Amino acid sequence: MNGIVIGQYLPGQSFWHRLDPRAKIVATSLFVVASFLIDSWLFMGLLIVAELVAMTLTKIPLNYFMRSLKPVFFFVILTFILQIIFNRQGQVIFSLGPIEIYDEGLNLGFFMSIRLIIVVLISTLLTLTTKPSDLTLALESLFKPLKKVGFPVSELALMISIALRFIPTLFEETQKILKAQASRGVDISEGKFKDKVMQLISLLVPLFILSFKRADELANAMEVRGYVPGRLRTSINRLSWKVSDTVLVLVCGALFIGAIIF
Amino acid sequence: MKTKDLTKMAICIALLSVSSYLSFPLPFTPTMVTAQTIMINVSSLLLTPQQVFITVMLYLLMGLLGFPVFAGGGSGLAYIVSPSGGFLLAFLIAAPVISLMRQKVAVNFKRYLQVTVFIGMPIIYFIGAVWMSVVTHMGLIATLNAAVLPFVIGDTLKCIIASTLALRLERLTSSTKWVTSYE
């Protein structure tokens, strides 16, 4: 079992799972932009309530959401500390040597930290309830208007799908190379610094060679199966838009417009 | 766009994603050297400007969508809007420029190193620092002290590794004929 879990998707039958992925992407984008446009705690409270309602509807245990906050925790703390240290507006409420904490800095620090948290949670909501393949399909569909200006939307979506498919394979390949070299006497954890650098290169060179070889083989296989870049194609997977999707987009659209107005 | 180019770019996206999981400790420091920056530089030196732009753009797009492809398996918009997110966006600008300049220089280690260190690194630092300055409302000088100066030596080392790697790969890929066996 390799260490990479792509997509973090959790199977389920909740309201959120059944929504069209295009609606979820549009709604999430509107929500995120709205959170960056606001600067009042009242509206922030409204966004927090909306997000909590959405999280409840997924029927996914809370610890999955908490887990997604873990890698971002460092950024939240960093943002908070930078704000309270360098923001110099308002009244001084605490001072210790060169450090002075202003009330405006503290307020802004909390505001920006909470904003980061709700952005992470809404992103996690999208990935926990949507399959990676559906996300790629939705992206291709949403970017379709760009085809009219010559943007190769189908090819870009295909590249993402291929990349997603090969990430676990390449990770496994990396582990194999490391073990093969270890069995031949290479010890990556010892030796002089220069030796470590050469060992890193001796890992990356075969990884690249194998990857490019894989790319060539895949290209040949695709072509003999009739794939031609740019040619119109059908799709085995279909997306269907329903009334609930419209409602979701309208709600997030309202939040977005409200954020602009206030 | 040819199919071979398409699959090559896709595999480079996957390599970028995998490289964000690879890290090695630097001796005598708590800092970790991640292979991500090395991969950005190597991809820039091996692909055409258009190809590397598409590769980095799709990599960032995957991260934004929530696929765990950023450093340490992170993902999501928070990485972009965080103080250090500008460095990721800087890759989008720096990679095509490196690739463009590489096409104008001789194929040797010294030229590759010059392109990555004196063209790639300043672009990444400048965009990353400006982004951090805007996001955190810090002065630019304070930002440079916090986010740029401590990393110059480590990044230079990564450019050395990337240049060495790119040269080897270029020789290997241009001289090797694939021997494919389906037995």
mmCIF file of N, CA, C and O in Angstrom, chain B residues 47-126:
data_model
loop_
_atom_site.group_PDB
_atom_site.id
_atom_site.type_symbol
_atom_site.label_atom_id
_atom_site.label_comp_id
_atom_site.label_asym_id
_atom_site.label_seq_id
_atom_site.Cartn_x
_atom_site.Cartn_y
_atom_site.Cartn_z
ATOM 1 N N LEU B 47 11.633 20.510 -21.064
ATOM 2 C CA LEU B 47 10.458 20.724 -21.912
ATOM 3 C C LEU B 47 10.543 22.071 -22.620
ATOM 4 O O LEU B 47 11.346 22.926 -22.256
ATOM 5 N N THR B 48 9.661 22.259 -23.618
ATOM 6 C CA THR B 48 9.584 23.563 -24.272
ATOM 7 C C THR B 48 8.828 24.535 -23.369
ATOM 8 O O THR B 48 8.121 24.121 -22.457
ATOM 9 N N PRO B 49 8.971 25.849 -23.608
ATOM 10 C CA PRO B 49 8.292 26.826 -22.739
ATOM 11 C C PRO B 49 6.789 26.605 -22.651
ATOM 12 O O PRO B 49 6.210 26.662 -21.570
ATOM 13 N N GLN B 50 6.163 26.329 -23.779
ATOM 14 C CA GLN B 50 4.714 26.126 -23.765
ATOM 15 C C GLN B 50 4.354 24.881 -22.970
ATOM 16 O O GLN B 50 3.412 24.875 -22.180
ATOM 17 N N GLN B 51 5.131 23.821 -23.168
ATOM 18 C CA GLN B 51 4.842 22.567 -22.477
ATOM 19 C C GLN B 51 4.997 22.713 -20.969
ATOM 20 O O GLN B 51 4.170 22.229 -20.192
ATOM 21 N N VAL B 52 6.059 23.395 -20.545
ATOM 22 C CA VAL B 52 6.288 23.494 -19.102
ATOM 23 C C VAL B 52 5.261 24.427 -18.467
ATOM 24 O O VAL B 52 4.859 24.239 -17.323
ATOM 25 N N PHE B 53 4.794 25.433 -19.219
ATOM 26 C CA PHE B 53 3.747 26.304 -18.692
ATOM 27 C C PHE B 53 2.478 25.503 -18.444
ATOM 28 O O PHE B 53 1.849 25.612 -17.388
ATOM 29 N N ILE B 54 2.089 24.689 -19.425
ATOM 30 C CA ILE B 54 0.879 23.872 -19.274
ATOM 31 C C ILE B 54 1.045 22.891 -18.126
ATOM 32 O O ILE B 54 0.132 22.686 -17.317
ATOM 33 N N THR B 55 2.230 22.300 -18.027
ATOM 34 C CA THR B 55 2.486 21.333 -16.960
ATOM 35 C C THR B 55 2.310 21.961 -15.586
ATOM 36 O O THR B 55 1.599 21.428 -14.728
ATOM 37 N N VAL B 56 2.948 23.115 -15.374
ATOM 38 C CA VAL B 56 2.863 23.764 -14.059
ATOM 39 C C VAL B 56 1.450 24.271 -13.798
ATOM 40 O O VAL B 56 0.935 24.179 -12.677
ATOM 41 N N MET B 57 0.794 24.784 -14.838
ATOM 42 C CA MET B 57 -0.565 25.290 -14.669
ATOM 43 C C MET B 57 -1.512 24.184 -14.223
ATOM 44 O O MET B 57 -2.313 24.362 -13.296
ATOM 45 N N LEU B 58 -1.415 23.023 -14.860
ATOM 46 C CA LEU B 58 -2.303 21.917 -14.494
ATOM 47 C C LEU B 58 -1.956 21.372 -13.114
ATOM 48 O O LEU B 58 -2.835 20.951 -12.361
ATOM 49 N N TYR B 59 -0.673 21.384 -12.771
ATOM 50 C CA TYR B 59 -0.258 20.952 -11.437
ATOM 51 C C TYR B 59 -0.890 21.843 -10.370
ATOM 52 O O TYR B 59 -1.441 21.365 -9.378
ATOM 53 N N LEU B 60 -0.832 23.158 -10.587
ATOM 54 C CA LEU B 60 -1.442 24.090 -9.632
ATOM 55 C C LEU B 60 -2.950 23.914 -9.595
ATOM 56 O O LEU B 60 -3.577 23.979 -8.537
ATOM 57 N N LEU B 61 -3.541 23.673 -10.760
ATOM 58 C CA LEU B 61 -4.990 23.489 -10.826
ATOM 59 C C LEU B 61 -5.416 22.254 -10.036
ATOM 60 O O LEU B 61 -6.418 22.270 -9.324
ATOM 61 N N MET B 62 -4.639 21.182 -10.158
ATOM 62 C CA MET B 62 -4.953 19.967 -9.394
ATOM 63 C C MET B 62 -4.874 20.241 -7.902
ATOM 64 O O MET B 62 -5.718 19.798 -7.127
ATOM 65 N N GLY B 63 -3.856 20.980 -7.494
ATOM 66 C CA GLY B 63 -3.736 21.317 -6.083
ATOM 67 C C GLY B 63 -4.897 22.153 -5.598
ATOM 68 O O GLY B 63 -5.426 21.943 -4.510
ATOM 69 N N LEU B 64 -5.309 23.112 -6.415
ATOM 70 C CA LEU B 64 -6.437 23.961 -6.050
ATOM 71 C C LEU B 64 -7.709 23.147 -5.878
ATOM 72 O O LEU B 64 -8.536 23.428 -5.018
ATOM 73 N N LEU B 65 -7.868 22.120 -6.704
ATOM 74 C CA LEU B 65 -9.082 21.309 -6.639
ATOM 75 C C LEU B 65 -9.114 20.399 -5.423
ATOM 76 O O LEU B 65 -10.137 19.782 -5.146
ATOM 77 N N GLY B 66 -7.985 20.287 -4.732
ATOM 78 C CA GLY B 66 -8.001 19.477 -3.533
ATOM 79 C C GLY B 66 -7.237 18.185 -3.637
ATOM 80 O O GLY B 66 -7.199 17.415 -2.682
ATOM 81 N N PHE B 67 -6.609 17.921 -4.783
ATOM 82 C CA PHE B 67 -5.761 16.738 -4.850
ATOM 83 C C PHE B 67 -4.486 17.014 -4.057
ATOM 84 O O PHE B 67 -3.893 18.073 -4.207
ATOM 85 N N PRO B 68 -4.047 16.080 -3.232
ATOM 86 C CA PRO B 68 -2.919 16.352 -2.327
ATOM 87 C C PRO B 68 -1.575 16.290 -3.038
ATOM 88 O O PRO B 68 -0.806 15.351 -2.855
ATOM 89 N N VAL B 69 -1.281 17.303 -3.825
ATOM 90 C CA VAL B 69 -0.067 17.294 -4.633
ATOM 91 C C VAL B 69 0.913 18.395 -4.248
ATOM 92 O O VAL B 69 1.985 18.496 -4.833
ATOM 93 N N PHE B 70 0.542 19.232 -3.280
ATOM 94 C CA PHE B 70 1.473 20.268 -2.840
ATOM 95 C C PHE B 70 2.413 19.708 -1.785
ATOM 96 O O PHE B 70 2.302 18.562 -1.381
ATOM 97 N N ALA B 71 3.338 20.538 -1.322
ATOM 98 C CA ALA B 71 4.375 20.071 -0.403
ATOM 99 C C ALA B 71 3.777 19.353 0.802
ATOM 100 O O ALA B 71 2.822 19.829 1.413
ATOM 101 N N GLY B 72 4.343 18.199 1.113
ATOM 102 C CA GLY B 72 3.886 17.441 2.259
ATOM 103 C C GLY B 72 2.496 16.862 2.103
ATOM 104 O O GLY B 72 1.856 16.501 3.082
ATOM 105 N N GLY B 73 2.015 16.763 0.871
ATOM 106 C CA GLY B 73 0.703 16.189 0.652
ATOM 107 C C GLY B 73 -0.440 17.156 0.886
ATOM 108 O O GLY B 73 -1.587 16.754 1.034
ATOM 109 N N GLY B 74 -0.142 18.433 0.903
ATOM 110 C CA GLY B 74 -1.184 19.422 1.119
ATOM 111 C C GLY B 74 -1.936 19.734 -0.160
ATOM 112 O O GLY B 74 -1.543 19.334 -1.253
ATOM 113 N N SER B 75 -3.037 20.448 -0.013
ATOM 114 C CA SER B 75 -3.831 20.807 -1.183
ATOM 115 C C SER B 75 -4.792 21.919 -0.824
ATOM 116 O O SER B 75 -4.923 22.298 0.328
ATOM 117 N N GLY B 76 -5.455 22.426 -1.841
ATOM 118 C CA GLY B 76 -6.511 23.386 -1.602
ATOM 119 C C GLY B 76 -6.062 24.818 -1.793
ATOM 120 O O GLY B 76 -4.875 25.123 -1.878
ATOM 121 N N LEU B 77 -7.048 25.688 -1.837
ATOM 122 C CA LEU B 77 -6.779 27.091 -2.104
ATOM 123 C C LEU B 77 -5.969 27.742 -0.993
ATOM 124 O O LEU B 77 -5.281 28.736 -1.213
ATOM 125 N N ALA B 78 -6.046 27.184 0.213
ATOM 126 C CA ALA B 78 -5.329 27.787 1.334
ATOM 127 C C ALA B 78 -3.838 27.876 1.061
ATOM 128 O O ALA B 78 -3.171 28.797 1.531
ATOM 129 N N TYR B 79 -3.319 26.926 0.302
ATOM 130 C CA TYR B 79 -1.889 26.960 0.004
ATOM 131 C C TYR B 79 -1.538 28.135 -0.892
ATOM 132 O O TYR B 79 -0.454 28.694 -0.786
ATOM 133 N N ILE B 80 -2.450 28.487 -1.781
ATOM 134 C CA ILE B 80 -2.165 29.600 -2.695
ATOM 135 C C ILE B 80 -2.307 30.930 -1.973
ATOM 136 O O ILE B 80 -1.492 31.830 -2.138
ATOM 137 N N VAL B 81 -3.345 31.061 -1.149
ATOM 138 C CA VAL B 81 -3.593 32.352 -0.508
ATOM 139 C C VAL B 81 -2.795 32.523 0.775
ATOM 140 O O VAL B 81 -2.854 33.564 1.408
ATOM 141 N N SER B 82 -2.043 31.484 1.166
ATOM 142 C CA SER B 82 -1.215 31.622 2.349
ATOM 143 C C SER B 82 -0.014 32.509 2.023
ATOM 144 O O SER B 82 0.273 32.770 0.859
ATOM 145 N N PRO B 83 0.697 32.977 3.054
ATOM 146 C CA PRO B 83 1.841 33.863 2.780
ATOM 147 C C PRO B 83 2.849 33.281 1.795
ATOM 148 O O PRO B 83 3.433 34.016 1.004
ATOM 149 N N SER B 84 3.061 31.974 1.826
ATOM 150 C CA SER B 84 4.067 31.395 0.931
ATOM 151 C C SER B 84 3.482 30.902 -0.388
ATOM 152 O O SER B 84 4.192 30.298 -1.179
ATOM 153 N N GLY B 85 2.200 31.157 -0.617
ATOM 154 C CA GLY B 85 1.580 30.684 -1.847
ATOM 155 C C GLY B 85 2.131 31.334 -3.094
ATOM 156 O O GLY B 85 2.090 30.751 -4.175
ATOM 157 N N GLY B 86 2.665 32.548 -2.947
ATOM 158 C CA GLY B 86 3.194 33.237 -4.112
ATOM 159 C C GLY B 86 4.324 32.496 -4.784
ATOM 160 O O GLY B 86 4.536 32.622 -5.988
ATOM 161 N N PHE B 87 5.055 31.698 -3.996
ATOM 162 C CA PHE B 87 6.163 30.950 -4.587
ATOM 163 C C PHE B 87 5.655 29.894 -5.552
ATOM 164 O O PHE B 87 6.290 29.608 -6.566
ATOM 165 N N LEU B 88 4.501 29.297 -5.230
ATOM 166 C CA LEU B 88 3.917 28.334 -6.163
ATOM 167 C C LEU B 88 3.506 29.026 -7.460
ATOM 168 O O LEU B 88 3.742 28.524 -8.553
ATOM 169 N N LEU B 89 2.871 30.192 -7.318
ATOM 170 C CA LEU B 89 2.471 30.926 -8.520
ATOM 171 C C LEU B 89 3.691 31.382 -9.313
ATOM 172 O O LEU B 89 3.660 31.453 -10.536
ATOM 173 N N ALA B 90 4.777 31.673 -8.586
ATOM 174 C CA ALA B 90 5.991 32.123 -9.264
ATOM 175 C C ALA B 90 6.544 31.052 -10.191
ATOM 176 O O ALA B 90 7.151 31.362 -11.214
ATOM 177 N N PHE B 91 6.318 29.774 -9.826
ATOM 178 C CA PHE B 91 6.778 28.700 -10.710
ATOM 179 C C PHE B 91 6.163 28.836 -12.091
ATOM 180 O O PHE B 91 6.788 28.533 -13.104
ATOM 181 N N LEU B 92 4.910 29.292 -12.122
ATOM 182 C CA LEU B 92 4.186 29.414 -13.382
ATOM 183 C C LEU B 92 4.863 30.414 -14.318
ATOM 184 O O LEU B 92 4.828 30.274 -15.528
ATOM 185 N N ILE B 93 5.487 31.434 -13.738
ATOM 186 C CA ILE B 93 6.182 32.442 -14.537
ATOM 187 C C ILE B 93 7.616 32.024 -14.811
ATOM 188 O O ILE B 93 8.120 32.136 -15.923
ATOM 189 N N ALA B 94 8.275 31.525 -13.770
ATOM 190 C CA ALA B 94 9.710 31.247 -13.871
ATOM 191 C C ALA B 94 10.000 30.071 -14.794
ATOM 192 O O ALA B 94 10.972 30.098 -15.556
ATOM 193 N N ALA B 95 9.177 29.027 -14.746
ATOM 194 C CA ALA B 95 9.465 27.816 -15.510
ATOM 195 C C ALA B 95 9.531 28.080 -17.017
ATOM 196 O O ALA B 95 10.495 27.668 -17.667
ATOM 197 N N PRO B 96 8.524 28.756 -17.618
ATOM 198 C CA PRO B 96 8.649 29.035 -19.054
ATOM 199 C C PRO B 96 9.843 29.924 -19.390
ATOM 200 O O PRO B 96 10.463 29.761 -20.442
ATOM 201 N N VAL B 97 10.168 30.866 -18.498
ATOM 202 C CA VAL B 97 11.301 31.761 -18.777
ATOM 203 C C VAL B 97 12.609 30.971 -18.765
ATOM 204 O O VAL B 97 13.466 31.144 -19.630
ATOM 205 N N ILE B 98 12.749 30.080 -17.772
ATOM 206 C CA ILE B 98 13.940 29.234 -17.723
ATOM 207 C C ILE B 98 14.045 28.411 -18.996
ATOM 208 O O ILE B 98 15.101 28.307 -19.626
ATOM 209 N N SER B 99 12.904 27.821 -19.389
ATOM 210 C CA SER B 99 12.892 26.976 -20.584
ATOM 211 C C SER B 99 13.251 27.779 -21.824
ATOM 212 O O SER B 99 13.976 27.311 -22.704
ATOM 213 N N LEU B 100 12.736 29.008 -21.886
ATOM 214 C CA LEU B 100 13.019 29.866 -23.034
ATOM 215 C C LEU B 100 14.499 30.220 -23.113
ATOM 216 O O LEU B 100 15.122 30.146 -24.171
ATOM 217 N N MET B 101 15.078 30.573 -21.959
ATOM 218 C CA MET B 101 16.484 30.960 -21.940
ATOM 219 C C MET B 101 17.391 29.772 -22.219
ATOM 220 O O MET B 101 18.456 29.908 -22.818
ATOM 221 N N ARG B 102 16.957 28.580 -21.772
ATOM 222 C CA ARG B 102 17.782 27.396 -21.984
ATOM 223 C C ARG B 102 17.991 27.139 -23.467
ATOM 224 O O ARG B 102 19.045 26.671 -23.889
ATOM 225 N N GLN B 103 16.957 27.448 -24.254
ATOM 226 C CA GLN B 103 17.063 27.198 -25.686
ATOM 227 C C GLN B 103 18.097 28.087 -26.351
ATOM 228 O O GLN B 103 18.521 27.836 -27.476
ATOM 229 N N LYS B 104 18.490 29.155 -25.647
ATOM 230 C CA LYS B 104 19.436 30.100 -26.237
ATOM 231 C C LYS B 104 20.863 29.871 -25.765
ATOM 232 O O LYS B 104 21.767 30.597 -26.166
ATOM 233 N N VAL B 105 21.083 28.888 -24.910
ATOM 234 C CA VAL B 105 22.432 28.687 -24.387
ATOM 235 C C VAL B 105 22.955 27.327 -24.810
ATOM 236 O O VAL B 105 22.198 26.439 -25.199
ATOM 237 N N ALA B 106 24.274 27.184 -24.710
ATOM 238 C CA ALA B 106 24.896 25.910 -25.053
ATOM 239 C C ALA B 106 24.491 24.845 -24.038
ATOM 240 O O ALA B 106 24.132 25.144 -22.910
ATOM 241 N N VAL B 107 24.551 23.590 -24.483
ATOM 242 C CA VAL B 107 24.174 22.495 -23.608
ATOM 243 C C VAL B 107 25.374 22.106 -22.755
ATOM 244 O O VAL B 107 26.166 21.252 -23.120
ATOM 245 N N ASN B 108 25.531 22.795 -21.634
ATOM 246 C CA ASN B 108 26.544 22.361 -20.679
ATOM 247 C C ASN B 108 26.158 22.811 -19.289
ATOM 248 O O ASN B 108 25.286 23.666 -19.111
ATOM 249 N N PHE B 109 26.804 22.239 -18.297
ATOM 250 C CA PHE B 109 26.414 22.442 -16.902
ATOM 251 C C PHE B 109 26.453 23.916 -16.511
ATOM 252 O O PHE B 109 25.550 24.426 -15.856
ATOM 253 N N LYS B 110 27.504 24.602 -16.933
ATOM 254 C CA LYS B 110 27.681 25.993 -16.501
ATOM 255 C C LYS B 110 26.527 26.869 -16.973
ATOM 256 O O LYS B 110 25.993 27.689 -16.223
ATOM 257 N N ARG B 111 26.132 26.689 -18.243
ATOM 258 C CA ARG B 111 25.052 27.511 -18.783
ATOM 259 C C ARG B 111 23.725 27.191 -18.101
ATOM 260 O O ARG B 111 22.950 28.080 -17.763
ATOM 261 N N TYR B 112 23.478 25.903 -17.899
ATOM 262 C CA TYR B 112 22.229 25.504 -17.233
ATOM 263 C C TYR B 112 22.162 26.110 -15.833
ATOM 264 O O TYR B 112 21.126 26.616 -15.399
ATOM 265 N N LEU B 113 23.287 26.052 -15.129
ATOM 266 C CA LEU B 113 23.312 26.579 -13.768
ATOM 267 C C LEU B 113 23.062 28.084 -13.778
ATOM 268 O O LEU B 113 22.316 28.606 -12.950
ATOM 269 N N GLN B 114 23.668 28.775 -14.734
ATOM 270 C CA GLN B 114 23.477 30.226 -14.820
ATOM 271 C C GLN B 114 22.015 30.569 -15.072
ATOM 272 O O GLN B 114 21.466 31.490 -14.474
ATOM 273 N N VAL B 115 21.371 29.806 -15.965
ATOM 274 C CA VAL B 115 19.969 30.077 -16.285
ATOM 275 C C VAL B 115 19.082 29.870 -15.067
ATOM 276 O O VAL B 115 18.232 30.702 -14.743
ATOM 277 N N THR B 116 19.295 28.755 -14.354
ATOM 278 C CA THR B 116 18.402 28.461 -13.226
ATOM 279 C C THR B 116 18.669 29.374 -12.034
ATOM 280 O O THR B 116 17.741 29.795 -11.356
ATOM 281 N N VAL B 117 19.940 29.690 -11.776
ATOM 282 C CA VAL B 117 20.249 30.484 -10.589
ATOM 283 C C VAL B 117 19.988 31.965 -10.818
ATOM 284 O O VAL B 117 19.361 32.635 -9.997
ATOM 285 N N PHE B 118 20.453 32.503 -11.941
ATOM 286 C CA PHE B 118 20.389 33.953 -12.133
ATOM 287 C C PHE B 118 19.133 34.424 -12.850
ATOM 288 O O PHE B 118 18.868 35.618 -12.903
ATOM 289 N N ILE B 119 18.367 33.518 -13.405
ATOM 290 C CA ILE B 119 17.102 33.918 -14.042
ATOM 291 C C ILE B 119 15.920 33.321 -13.291
ATOM 292 O O ILE B 119 14.982 34.025 -12.943
ATOM 293 N N GLY B 120 15.978 32.020 -13.019
ATOM 294 C CA GLY B 120 14.844 31.373 -12.357
ATOM 295 C C GLY B 120 14.650 31.816 -10.920
ATOM 296 O O GLY B 120 13.564 32.224 -10.517
ATOM 297 N N MET B 121 15.721 31.754 -10.142
ATOM 298 C CA MET B 121 15.585 32.042 -8.713
ATOM 299 C C MET B 121 15.138 33.476 -8.434
ATOM 300 O O MET B 121 14.262 33.681 -7.596
ATOM 301 N N PRO B 122 15.711 34.511 -9.097
ATOM 302 C CA PRO B 122 15.233 35.875 -8.817
ATOM 303 C C PRO B 122 13.753 36.060 -9.125
ATOM 304 O O PRO B 122 13.052 36.756 -8.393
ATOM 305 N N ILE B 123 13.273 35.441 -10.207
ATOM 306 C CA ILE B 123 11.851 35.572 -10.540
ATOM 307 C C ILE B 123 10.993 34.974 -9.438
ATOM 308 O O ILE B 123 10.014 35.581 -8.983
ATOM 309 N N ILE B 124 11.378 33.769 -8.995
ATOM 310 C CA ILE B 124 10.594 33.100 -7.957
ATOM 311 C C ILE B 124 10.614 33.914 -6.666
ATOM 312 O O ILE B 124 9.581 34.122 -6.026
ATOM 313 N N TYR B 125 11.797 34.391 -6.280
ATOM 314 C CA TYR B 125 11.897 35.156 -5.035
ATOM 315 C C TYR B 125 11.110 36.458 -5.112
ATOM 316 O O TYR B 125 10.434 36.852 -4.160
ATOM 317 N N PHE B 126 11.209 37.137 -6.244
ATOM 318 C CA PHE B 126 10.538 38.430 -6.357
ATOM 319 C C PHE B 126 9.028 38.262 -6.258
ATOM 320 O O PHE B 126 8.364 38.934 -5.466
#
